[in-house]
Coordinates of C-alpha atoms in Angstrom, one line a residue:
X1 CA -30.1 9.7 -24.8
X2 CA -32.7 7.2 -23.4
X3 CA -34.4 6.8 -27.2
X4 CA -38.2 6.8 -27.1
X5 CA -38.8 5.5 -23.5
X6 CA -38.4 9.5 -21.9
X7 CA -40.4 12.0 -23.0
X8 CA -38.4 14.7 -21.8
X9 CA -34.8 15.8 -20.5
X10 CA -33.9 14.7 -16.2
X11 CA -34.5 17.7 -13.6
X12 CA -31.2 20.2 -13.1
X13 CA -30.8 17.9 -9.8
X14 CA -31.1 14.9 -11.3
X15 CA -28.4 15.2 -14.0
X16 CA -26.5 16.5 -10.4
X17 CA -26.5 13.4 -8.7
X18 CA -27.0 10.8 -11.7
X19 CA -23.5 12.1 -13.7
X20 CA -20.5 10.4 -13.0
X21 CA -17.8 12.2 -15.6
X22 CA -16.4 14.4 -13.2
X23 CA -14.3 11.6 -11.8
X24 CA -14.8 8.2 -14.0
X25 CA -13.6 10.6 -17.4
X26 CA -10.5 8.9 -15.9
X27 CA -11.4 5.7 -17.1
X28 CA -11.3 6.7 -20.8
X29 CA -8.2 4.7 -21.5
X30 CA -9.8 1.4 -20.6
X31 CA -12.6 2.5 -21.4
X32 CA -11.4 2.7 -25.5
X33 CA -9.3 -0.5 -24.7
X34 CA -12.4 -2.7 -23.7
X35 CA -14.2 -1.2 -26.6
X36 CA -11.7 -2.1 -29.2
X37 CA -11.7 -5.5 -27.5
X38 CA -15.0 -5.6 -27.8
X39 CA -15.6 -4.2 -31.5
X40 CA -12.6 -6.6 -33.0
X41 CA -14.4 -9.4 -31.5
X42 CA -17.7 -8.7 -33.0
X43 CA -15.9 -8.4 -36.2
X44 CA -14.2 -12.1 -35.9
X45 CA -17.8 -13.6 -34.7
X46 CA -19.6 -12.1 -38.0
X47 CA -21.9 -9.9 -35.6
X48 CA -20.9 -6.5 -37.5
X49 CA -19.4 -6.7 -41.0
X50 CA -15.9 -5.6 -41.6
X51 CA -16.5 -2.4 -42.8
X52 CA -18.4 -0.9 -40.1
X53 CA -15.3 -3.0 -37.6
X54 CA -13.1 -0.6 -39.3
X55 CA -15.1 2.5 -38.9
X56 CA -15.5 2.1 -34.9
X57 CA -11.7 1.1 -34.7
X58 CA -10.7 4.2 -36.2
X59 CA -13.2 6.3 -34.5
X60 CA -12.2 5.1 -31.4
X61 CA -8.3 5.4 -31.9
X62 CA -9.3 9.3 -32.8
X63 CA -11.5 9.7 -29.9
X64 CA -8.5 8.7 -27.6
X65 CA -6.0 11.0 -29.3
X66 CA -8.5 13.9 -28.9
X67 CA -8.8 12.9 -24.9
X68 CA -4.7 12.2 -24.7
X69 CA -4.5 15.9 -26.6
X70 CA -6.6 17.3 -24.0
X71 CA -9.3 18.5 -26.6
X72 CA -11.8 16.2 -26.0
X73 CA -15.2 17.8 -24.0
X74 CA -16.3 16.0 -21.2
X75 CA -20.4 16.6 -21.0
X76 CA -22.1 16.1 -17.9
X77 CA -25.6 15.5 -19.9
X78 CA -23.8 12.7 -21.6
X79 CA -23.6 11.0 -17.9
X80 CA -20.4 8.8 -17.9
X81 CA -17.5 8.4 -19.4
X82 CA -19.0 5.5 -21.4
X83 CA -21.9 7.4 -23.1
X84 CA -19.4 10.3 -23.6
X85 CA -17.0 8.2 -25.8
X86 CA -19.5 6.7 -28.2
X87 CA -21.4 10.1 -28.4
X88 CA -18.3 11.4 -29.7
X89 CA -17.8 8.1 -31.8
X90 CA -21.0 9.0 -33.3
X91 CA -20.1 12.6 -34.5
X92 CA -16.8 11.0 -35.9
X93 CA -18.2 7.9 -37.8
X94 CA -21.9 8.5 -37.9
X95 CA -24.7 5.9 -37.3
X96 CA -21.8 3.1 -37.6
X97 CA -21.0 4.0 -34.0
X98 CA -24.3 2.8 -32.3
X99 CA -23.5 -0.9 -33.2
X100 CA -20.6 -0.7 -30.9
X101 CA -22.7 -1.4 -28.1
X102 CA -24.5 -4.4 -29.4
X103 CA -24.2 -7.6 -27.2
X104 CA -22.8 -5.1 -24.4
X105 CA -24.2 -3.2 -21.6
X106 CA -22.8 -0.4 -19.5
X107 CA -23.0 -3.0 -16.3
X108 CA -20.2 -5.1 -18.3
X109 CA -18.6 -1.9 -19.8
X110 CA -18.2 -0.5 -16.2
X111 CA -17.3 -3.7 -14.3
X112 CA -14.5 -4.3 -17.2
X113 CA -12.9 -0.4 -17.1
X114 CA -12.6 -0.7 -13.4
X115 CA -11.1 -4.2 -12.9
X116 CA -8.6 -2.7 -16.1
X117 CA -8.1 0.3 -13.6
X118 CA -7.5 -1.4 -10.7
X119 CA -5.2 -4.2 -12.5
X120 CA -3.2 -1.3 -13.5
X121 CA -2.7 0.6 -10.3
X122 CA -2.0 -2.3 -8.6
X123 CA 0.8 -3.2 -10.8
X124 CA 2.1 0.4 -10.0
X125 CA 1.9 0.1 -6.4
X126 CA 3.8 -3.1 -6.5
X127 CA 6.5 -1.5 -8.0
X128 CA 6.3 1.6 -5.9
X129 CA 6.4 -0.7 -3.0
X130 CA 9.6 -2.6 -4.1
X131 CA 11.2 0.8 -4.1
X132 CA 10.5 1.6 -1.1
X133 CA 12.0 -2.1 0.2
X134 CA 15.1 -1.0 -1.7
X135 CA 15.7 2.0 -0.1
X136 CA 15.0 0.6 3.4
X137 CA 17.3 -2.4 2.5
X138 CA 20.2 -0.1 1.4
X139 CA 20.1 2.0 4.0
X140 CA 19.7 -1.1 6.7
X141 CA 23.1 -2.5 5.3
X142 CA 24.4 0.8 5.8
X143 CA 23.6 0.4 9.6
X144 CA 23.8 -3.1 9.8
X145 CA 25.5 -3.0 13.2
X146 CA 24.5 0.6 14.1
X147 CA 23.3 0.2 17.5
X148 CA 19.9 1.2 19.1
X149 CA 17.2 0.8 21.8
X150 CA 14.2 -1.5 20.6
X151 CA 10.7 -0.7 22.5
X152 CA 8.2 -2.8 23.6
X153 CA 5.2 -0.3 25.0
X154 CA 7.5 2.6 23.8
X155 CA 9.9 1.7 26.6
X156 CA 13.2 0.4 26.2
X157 CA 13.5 -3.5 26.0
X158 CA 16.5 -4.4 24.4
X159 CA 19.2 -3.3 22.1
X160 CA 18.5 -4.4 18.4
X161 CA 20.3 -2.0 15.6
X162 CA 18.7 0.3 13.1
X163 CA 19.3 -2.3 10.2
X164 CA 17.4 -4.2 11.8
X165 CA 14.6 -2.0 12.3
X166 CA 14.2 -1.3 8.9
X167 CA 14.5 -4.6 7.9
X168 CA 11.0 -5.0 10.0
X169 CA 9.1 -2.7 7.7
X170 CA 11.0 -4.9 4.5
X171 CA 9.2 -7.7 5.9
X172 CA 5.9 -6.0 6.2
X173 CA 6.0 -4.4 2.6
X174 CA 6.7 -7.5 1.2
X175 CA 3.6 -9.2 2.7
X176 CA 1.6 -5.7 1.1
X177 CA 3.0 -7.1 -1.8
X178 CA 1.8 -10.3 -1.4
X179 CA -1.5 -8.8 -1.5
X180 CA -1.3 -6.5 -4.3
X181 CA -0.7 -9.7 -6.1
X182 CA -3.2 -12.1 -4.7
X183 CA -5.7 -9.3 -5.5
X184 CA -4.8 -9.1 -9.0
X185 CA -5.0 -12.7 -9.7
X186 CA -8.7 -12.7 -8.6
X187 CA -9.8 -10.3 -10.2
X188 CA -8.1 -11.0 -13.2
X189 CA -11.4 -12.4 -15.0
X190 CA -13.2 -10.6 -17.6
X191 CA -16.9 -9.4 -17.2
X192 CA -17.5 -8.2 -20.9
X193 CA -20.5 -9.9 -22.7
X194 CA -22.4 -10.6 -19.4
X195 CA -24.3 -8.0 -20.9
X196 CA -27.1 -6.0 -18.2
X197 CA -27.2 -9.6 -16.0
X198 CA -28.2 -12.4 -18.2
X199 CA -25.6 -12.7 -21.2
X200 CA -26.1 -12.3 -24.5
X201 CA -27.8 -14.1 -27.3
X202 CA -25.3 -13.1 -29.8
X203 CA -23.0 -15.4 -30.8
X204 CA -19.9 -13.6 -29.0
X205 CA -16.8 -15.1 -28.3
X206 CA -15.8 -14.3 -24.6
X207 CA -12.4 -16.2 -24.2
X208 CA -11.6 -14.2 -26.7
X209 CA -12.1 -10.5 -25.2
X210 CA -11.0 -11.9 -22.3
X211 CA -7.6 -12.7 -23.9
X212 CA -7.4 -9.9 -25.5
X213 CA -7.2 -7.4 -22.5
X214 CA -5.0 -9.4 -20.9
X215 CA -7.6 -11.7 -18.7
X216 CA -7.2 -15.0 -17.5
X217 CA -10.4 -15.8 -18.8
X218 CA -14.1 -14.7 -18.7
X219 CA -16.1 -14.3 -15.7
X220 CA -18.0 -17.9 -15.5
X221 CA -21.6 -16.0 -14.4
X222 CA -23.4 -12.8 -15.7
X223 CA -25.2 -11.7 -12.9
X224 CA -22.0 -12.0 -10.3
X225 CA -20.3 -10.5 -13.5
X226 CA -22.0 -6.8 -13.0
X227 CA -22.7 -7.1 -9.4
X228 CA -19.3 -7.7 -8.1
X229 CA -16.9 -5.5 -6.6
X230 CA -15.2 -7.7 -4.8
X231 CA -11.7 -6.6 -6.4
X232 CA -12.0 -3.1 -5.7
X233 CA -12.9 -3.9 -1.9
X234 CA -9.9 -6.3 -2.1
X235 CA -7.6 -3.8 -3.9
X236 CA -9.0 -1.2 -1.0
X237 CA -8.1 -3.9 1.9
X238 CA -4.8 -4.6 0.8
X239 CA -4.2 -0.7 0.5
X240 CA -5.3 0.0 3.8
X241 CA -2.9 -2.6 5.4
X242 CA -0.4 -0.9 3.7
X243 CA -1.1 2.5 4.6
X244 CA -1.0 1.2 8.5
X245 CA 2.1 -0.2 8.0
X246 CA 3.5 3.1 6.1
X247 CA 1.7 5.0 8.9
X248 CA 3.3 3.3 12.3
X249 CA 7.1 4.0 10.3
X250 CA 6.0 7.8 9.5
X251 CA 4.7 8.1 13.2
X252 CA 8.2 6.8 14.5
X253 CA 9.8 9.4 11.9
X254 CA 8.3 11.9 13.7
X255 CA 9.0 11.0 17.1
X256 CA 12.6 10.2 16.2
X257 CA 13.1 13.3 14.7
X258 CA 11.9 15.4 17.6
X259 CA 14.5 17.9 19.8
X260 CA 13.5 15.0 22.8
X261 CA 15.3 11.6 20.5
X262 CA 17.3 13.6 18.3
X263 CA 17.7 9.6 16.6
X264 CA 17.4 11.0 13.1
X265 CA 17.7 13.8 10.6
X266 CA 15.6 15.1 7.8
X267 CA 17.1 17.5 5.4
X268 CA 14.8 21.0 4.0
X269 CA 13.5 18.3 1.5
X270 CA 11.2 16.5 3.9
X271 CA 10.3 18.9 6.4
X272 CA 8.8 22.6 6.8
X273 CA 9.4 25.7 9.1
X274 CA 6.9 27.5 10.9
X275 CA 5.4 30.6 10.4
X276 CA 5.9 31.9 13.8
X277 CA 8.5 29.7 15.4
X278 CA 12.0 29.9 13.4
X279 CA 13.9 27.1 15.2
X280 CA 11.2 24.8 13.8
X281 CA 11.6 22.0 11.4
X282 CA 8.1 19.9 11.1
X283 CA 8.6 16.7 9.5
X284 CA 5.3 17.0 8.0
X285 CA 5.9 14.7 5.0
X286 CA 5.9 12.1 7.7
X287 CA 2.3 13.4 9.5
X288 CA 0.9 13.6 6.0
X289 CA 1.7 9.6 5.2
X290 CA 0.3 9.4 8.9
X291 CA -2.8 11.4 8.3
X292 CA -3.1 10.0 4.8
X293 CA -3.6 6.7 6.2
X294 CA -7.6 7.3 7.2
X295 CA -8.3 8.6 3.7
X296 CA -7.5 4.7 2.5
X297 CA -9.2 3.3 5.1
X298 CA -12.3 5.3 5.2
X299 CA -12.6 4.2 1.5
X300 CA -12.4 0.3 2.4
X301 CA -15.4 1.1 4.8
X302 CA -17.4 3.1 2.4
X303 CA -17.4 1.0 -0.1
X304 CA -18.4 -2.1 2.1
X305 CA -21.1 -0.1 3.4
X306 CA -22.4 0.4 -0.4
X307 CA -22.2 -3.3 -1.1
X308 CA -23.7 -4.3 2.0
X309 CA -27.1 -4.3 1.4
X310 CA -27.2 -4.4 -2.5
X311 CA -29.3 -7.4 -4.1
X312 CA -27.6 -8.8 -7.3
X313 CA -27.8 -7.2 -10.0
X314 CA -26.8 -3.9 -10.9
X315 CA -27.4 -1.2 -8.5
X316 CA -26.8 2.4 -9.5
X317 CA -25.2 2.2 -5.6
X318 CA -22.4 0.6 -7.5
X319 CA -21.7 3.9 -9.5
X320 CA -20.1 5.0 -5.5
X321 CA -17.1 2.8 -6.4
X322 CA -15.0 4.8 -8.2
X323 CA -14.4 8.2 -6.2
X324 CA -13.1 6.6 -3.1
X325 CA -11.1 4.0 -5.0
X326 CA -9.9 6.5 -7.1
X327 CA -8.3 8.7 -4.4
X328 CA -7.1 5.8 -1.9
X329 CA -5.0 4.3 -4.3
X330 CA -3.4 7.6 -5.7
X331 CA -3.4 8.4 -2.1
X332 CA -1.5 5.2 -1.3
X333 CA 0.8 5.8 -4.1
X334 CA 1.9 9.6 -3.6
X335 CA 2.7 8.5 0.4
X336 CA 4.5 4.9 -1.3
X337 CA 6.5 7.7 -3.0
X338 CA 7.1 10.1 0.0
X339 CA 8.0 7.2 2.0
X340 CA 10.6 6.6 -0.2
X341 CA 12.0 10.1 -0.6
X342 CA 12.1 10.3 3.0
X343 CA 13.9 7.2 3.6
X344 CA 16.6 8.1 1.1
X345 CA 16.8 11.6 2.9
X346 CA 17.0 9.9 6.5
X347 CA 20.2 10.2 8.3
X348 CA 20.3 8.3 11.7
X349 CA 22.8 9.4 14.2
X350 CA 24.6 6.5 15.8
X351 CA 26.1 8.5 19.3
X352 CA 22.4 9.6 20.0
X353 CA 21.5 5.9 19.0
X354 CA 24.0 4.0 20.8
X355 CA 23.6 6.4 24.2
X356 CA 19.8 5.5 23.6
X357 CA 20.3 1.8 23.3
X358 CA 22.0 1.6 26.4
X359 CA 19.5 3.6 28.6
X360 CA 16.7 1.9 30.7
X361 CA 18.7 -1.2 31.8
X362 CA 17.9 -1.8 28.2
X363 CA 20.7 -5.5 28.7
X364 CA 19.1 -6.8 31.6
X365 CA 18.0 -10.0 29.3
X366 CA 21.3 -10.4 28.4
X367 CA 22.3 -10.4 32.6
X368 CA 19.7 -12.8 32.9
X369 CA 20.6 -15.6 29.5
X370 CA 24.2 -15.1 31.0
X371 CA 23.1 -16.3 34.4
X372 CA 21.3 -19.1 32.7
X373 CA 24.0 -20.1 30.5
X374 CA 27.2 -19.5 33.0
X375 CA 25.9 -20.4 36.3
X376 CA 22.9 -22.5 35.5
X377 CA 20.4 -21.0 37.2
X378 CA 16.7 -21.3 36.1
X379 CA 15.5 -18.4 33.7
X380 CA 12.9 -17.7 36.4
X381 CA 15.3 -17.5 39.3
X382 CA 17.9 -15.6 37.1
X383 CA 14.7 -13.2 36.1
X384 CA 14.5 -12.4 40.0
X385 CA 18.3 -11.8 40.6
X386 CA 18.4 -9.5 37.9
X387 CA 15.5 -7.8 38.5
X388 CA 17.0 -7.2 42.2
X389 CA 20.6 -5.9 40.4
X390 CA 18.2 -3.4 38.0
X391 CA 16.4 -2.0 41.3
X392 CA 19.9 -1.7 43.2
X393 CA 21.5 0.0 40.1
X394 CA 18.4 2.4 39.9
X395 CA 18.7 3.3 43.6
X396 CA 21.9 4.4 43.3
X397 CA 21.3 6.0 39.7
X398 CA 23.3 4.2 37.7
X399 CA 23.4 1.7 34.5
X400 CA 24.1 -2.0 35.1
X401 CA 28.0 -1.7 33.6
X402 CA 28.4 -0.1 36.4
X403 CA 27.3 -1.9 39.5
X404 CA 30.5 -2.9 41.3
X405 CA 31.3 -6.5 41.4
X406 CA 30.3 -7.1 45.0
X407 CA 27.2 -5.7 44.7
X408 CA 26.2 -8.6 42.1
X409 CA 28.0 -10.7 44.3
X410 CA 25.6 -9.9 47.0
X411 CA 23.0 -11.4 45.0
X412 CA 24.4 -14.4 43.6
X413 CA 28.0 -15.2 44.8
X414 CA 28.7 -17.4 41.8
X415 CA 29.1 -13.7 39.4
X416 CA 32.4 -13.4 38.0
X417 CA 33.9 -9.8 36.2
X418 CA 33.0 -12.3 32.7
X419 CA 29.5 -10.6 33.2
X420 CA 30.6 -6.8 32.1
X421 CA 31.0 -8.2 28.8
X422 CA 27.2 -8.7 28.2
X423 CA 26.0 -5.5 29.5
X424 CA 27.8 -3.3 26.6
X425 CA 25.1 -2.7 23.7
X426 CA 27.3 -3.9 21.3
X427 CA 27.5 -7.1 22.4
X428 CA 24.0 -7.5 23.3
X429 CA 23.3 -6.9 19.5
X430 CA 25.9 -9.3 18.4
X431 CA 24.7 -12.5 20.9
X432 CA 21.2 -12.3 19.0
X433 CA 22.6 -14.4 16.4
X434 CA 19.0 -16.9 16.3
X435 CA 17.6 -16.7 12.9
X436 CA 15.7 -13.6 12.2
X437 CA 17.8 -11.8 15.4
X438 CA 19.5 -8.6 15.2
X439 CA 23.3 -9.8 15.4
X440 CA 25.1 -7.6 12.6
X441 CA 25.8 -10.1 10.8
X442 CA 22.3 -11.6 10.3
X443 CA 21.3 -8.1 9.4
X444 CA 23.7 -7.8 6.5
X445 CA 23.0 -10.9 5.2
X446 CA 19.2 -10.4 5.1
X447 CA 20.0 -6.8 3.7
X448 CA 21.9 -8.3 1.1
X449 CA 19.3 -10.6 0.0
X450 CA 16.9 -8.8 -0.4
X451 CA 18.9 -6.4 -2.5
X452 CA 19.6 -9.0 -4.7
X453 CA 15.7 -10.3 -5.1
X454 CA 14.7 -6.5 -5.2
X455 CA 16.7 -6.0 -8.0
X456 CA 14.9 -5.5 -11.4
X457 CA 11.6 -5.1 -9.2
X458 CA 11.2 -1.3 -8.8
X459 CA 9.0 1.0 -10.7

């Protein structure tokens, strides 16, 4: 393989650690798409003649039917999927093949297939993640004024609804999104024809390959060219942001789901039994996203712990790339797609909800903005008169609604039976009519437009 340099074969452990087509074989379709990028470009620059342009085309075009068919044999002597491809190009055309690598260099080759790769996922996990909006948006119109507690520290705060709530993980998706994007856009410039690190002397035409495979434009320097990895680390951070967020909503599936909230159901679809225990039903679709989660984010901080201390150029280091990137985006996209299934299976149950919402002395903001708003008082002052009411209601083991009329009294003469109307959760809820707030109304409304700018947007 290495021509007249080597005088004989690599050691058994060697070829072990050096060979990388167990896991970048998956590259093969960019792989043949840089090449044929690169081969018709040599044609138009009058670096290979037209006849041997032809002969690598259709070599190439067979050696991706064989690999689509499933007949093509990966060798690990052959090292990566690069050298695998034009060994096979080789048997196909003969000695034509060896000029597809002129003005090329597996640093480019490499640099190009993955930035293709990633490009591509990404454009699938935007899409994934769009469907995942839409079903949270559906079913958040759905319970647009379906009433529940909202947590601060896990304890309740104050009545929002389960629209609302899933309108908060909309929000967060769509800033994933944000950064599926951004991180396409950067790395959307082509490395092929930086060669090893310097360039090429050949007269190639760059803008053009770039063009091509659907680049912006070329990379502007060769040696940053085959060094960087910048997009996968990138494509890695965005992905771990997003498994977070997809993480905290499968950890409050689970406690939602459990005998103690009873807030939610989850059909046989998206849970298990046990083996021992035959009341069980795990919702373990939701651990896994959970779990799944430090799978994507142990491949951010690998990789950053490759590149840390590589000097530019090329470092076979680099070759560490591809495993985890590999998984933690397929991770990312098989919990996107759980996520999704789950949501659609979901069924919140609003008496369990509403019961919920009102527990905790969960409207005691709302006694407090109504003495603020009726009777004056400064919030502070109306903080410490409430706060007095909760502890007198708690003494005597009871919600707020039901303090008798005196008793407020007691504590602030000016009290009127007006006040009973804020501690119900319902109208809690529908006073929180700021923008952004969980009124009903403003939930529809945002539910509604985001169905309208998520439509045509899915996978």
């Amino acid at each position: 393989m290495w021509g007249g340099r080597f005088a004989s074969g690599p050691a058994e452990i060697m070829e072990e650690i050096n060979a990388s087509i167990g896991f970048d074989k998956r590259l093969a379709p960019q792989d043949i798409r840089g090449s044929l990028a690169h081969v018709a470009m040599l044609g138009k620059a009058g670096i290979l003649p037209a006849e041997d342009v032809a002969k690598i085309e259709a070599g190439l075009k067979a050696v991706q039917g064989e690999i689509e068919a499933g007949s093509f044999e990966f060798r690990r002597e052959l090292e990566d999927i690069h050298m695998s491809v034009e060994s096979r190009l080789r048997e196909i055309v003969g000695p034509s093949a060896g000029r597809l690598h002129t003005a090329r260099s597996r640093n480019d080759q490499v640099a190009t297939d993955m930035k293709l790769w990633v490009r591509d996922t990404l454009d699938a996990l935007d899409g994934q993640a769009a469907d995942l909006q839409l079903a949270m948006a559906e079913l958040a119109l759905k319970h647009a004024g379906t009433v529940m507690p909202g947590f601060t520290h896990l304890q309740s705060a104050q009545p929002v609804t389960f629209g609302h709530h899933l309108l908060a993980y909309v929000e967060m998706l769509n800033r994933d999104r944000g950064r599926f994007r951004d991180a396409r856009a950067r790395l959307n410039e082509c490395p092929l024809g930086a060669a090893a690190l310097a360039g090429t002397s050949f007269p190639i035409d760059r803008h053009a390959t770039a063009s091509s495979l659907g680049f912006d434009r070329p990379t502007a320097n060769s040696l940053d060219s085959v060094a960087d990895r910048d997009f996968a680390l990138e494509a890695l951070s965005a992905a771990a942001i997003a498994a977070v967020h997809l993480s905290r909503f499968a950890e409050e599936i689970v406690v939602w789901t459990s005998a103690q909230f009873g807030f939610v159901k989850l059909s046989d679809r998206f849970t298990t039994g046990s083996s021992i225990m035959p009341q069980k039903r795990n919702p373990d679709a939701a651990e896994l996203v959970r779990a799944k989660s430090g799978r994507i984010i142990g491949a951010l901080s690998g990789l950053l712990i490759v590149m840390k201390g590589l000097p530019l150029a090329y470092s076979k280091d680099m070759q560490e790339d591809k495993e985890g990137t590999f998984d933690a985006l397929q991770t990312l996209s098989l919990c996107l797609a759980a996520m999704a299934g789950m949501v659609r299976d979901l069924e919140p149950v609003p008496d369990v909800l509403k019961v919920a919402a009102g527990s905790g002395y969960a409207t005691a903001t709302d006694l407090a903005d109504w003495l603020v708003r009726e009777l004056g008082l400064p919030f502070r002052d109306a903080h410490h008169v409430t706060g007095r009411l909760v502890g007198e209601a708690s003494s005597r083991g009871i919600g707020l609604e039901a303090l008798p009329l005196a008793v407020m009294q007691a504590e602030e003469p000016r009290i009127t039976d007006a006040v009973f109307a804020v501690l119900g959760v319902e109208n809690s809820v529908k006073s929180r009519t700021s923008y952004g707030g969980t009124a009903p109304d403003n939930v529809r409304a945002q539910a509604e437009g985001w169905l309208k700018r998520l439509a045509g947007q899915t996978a």
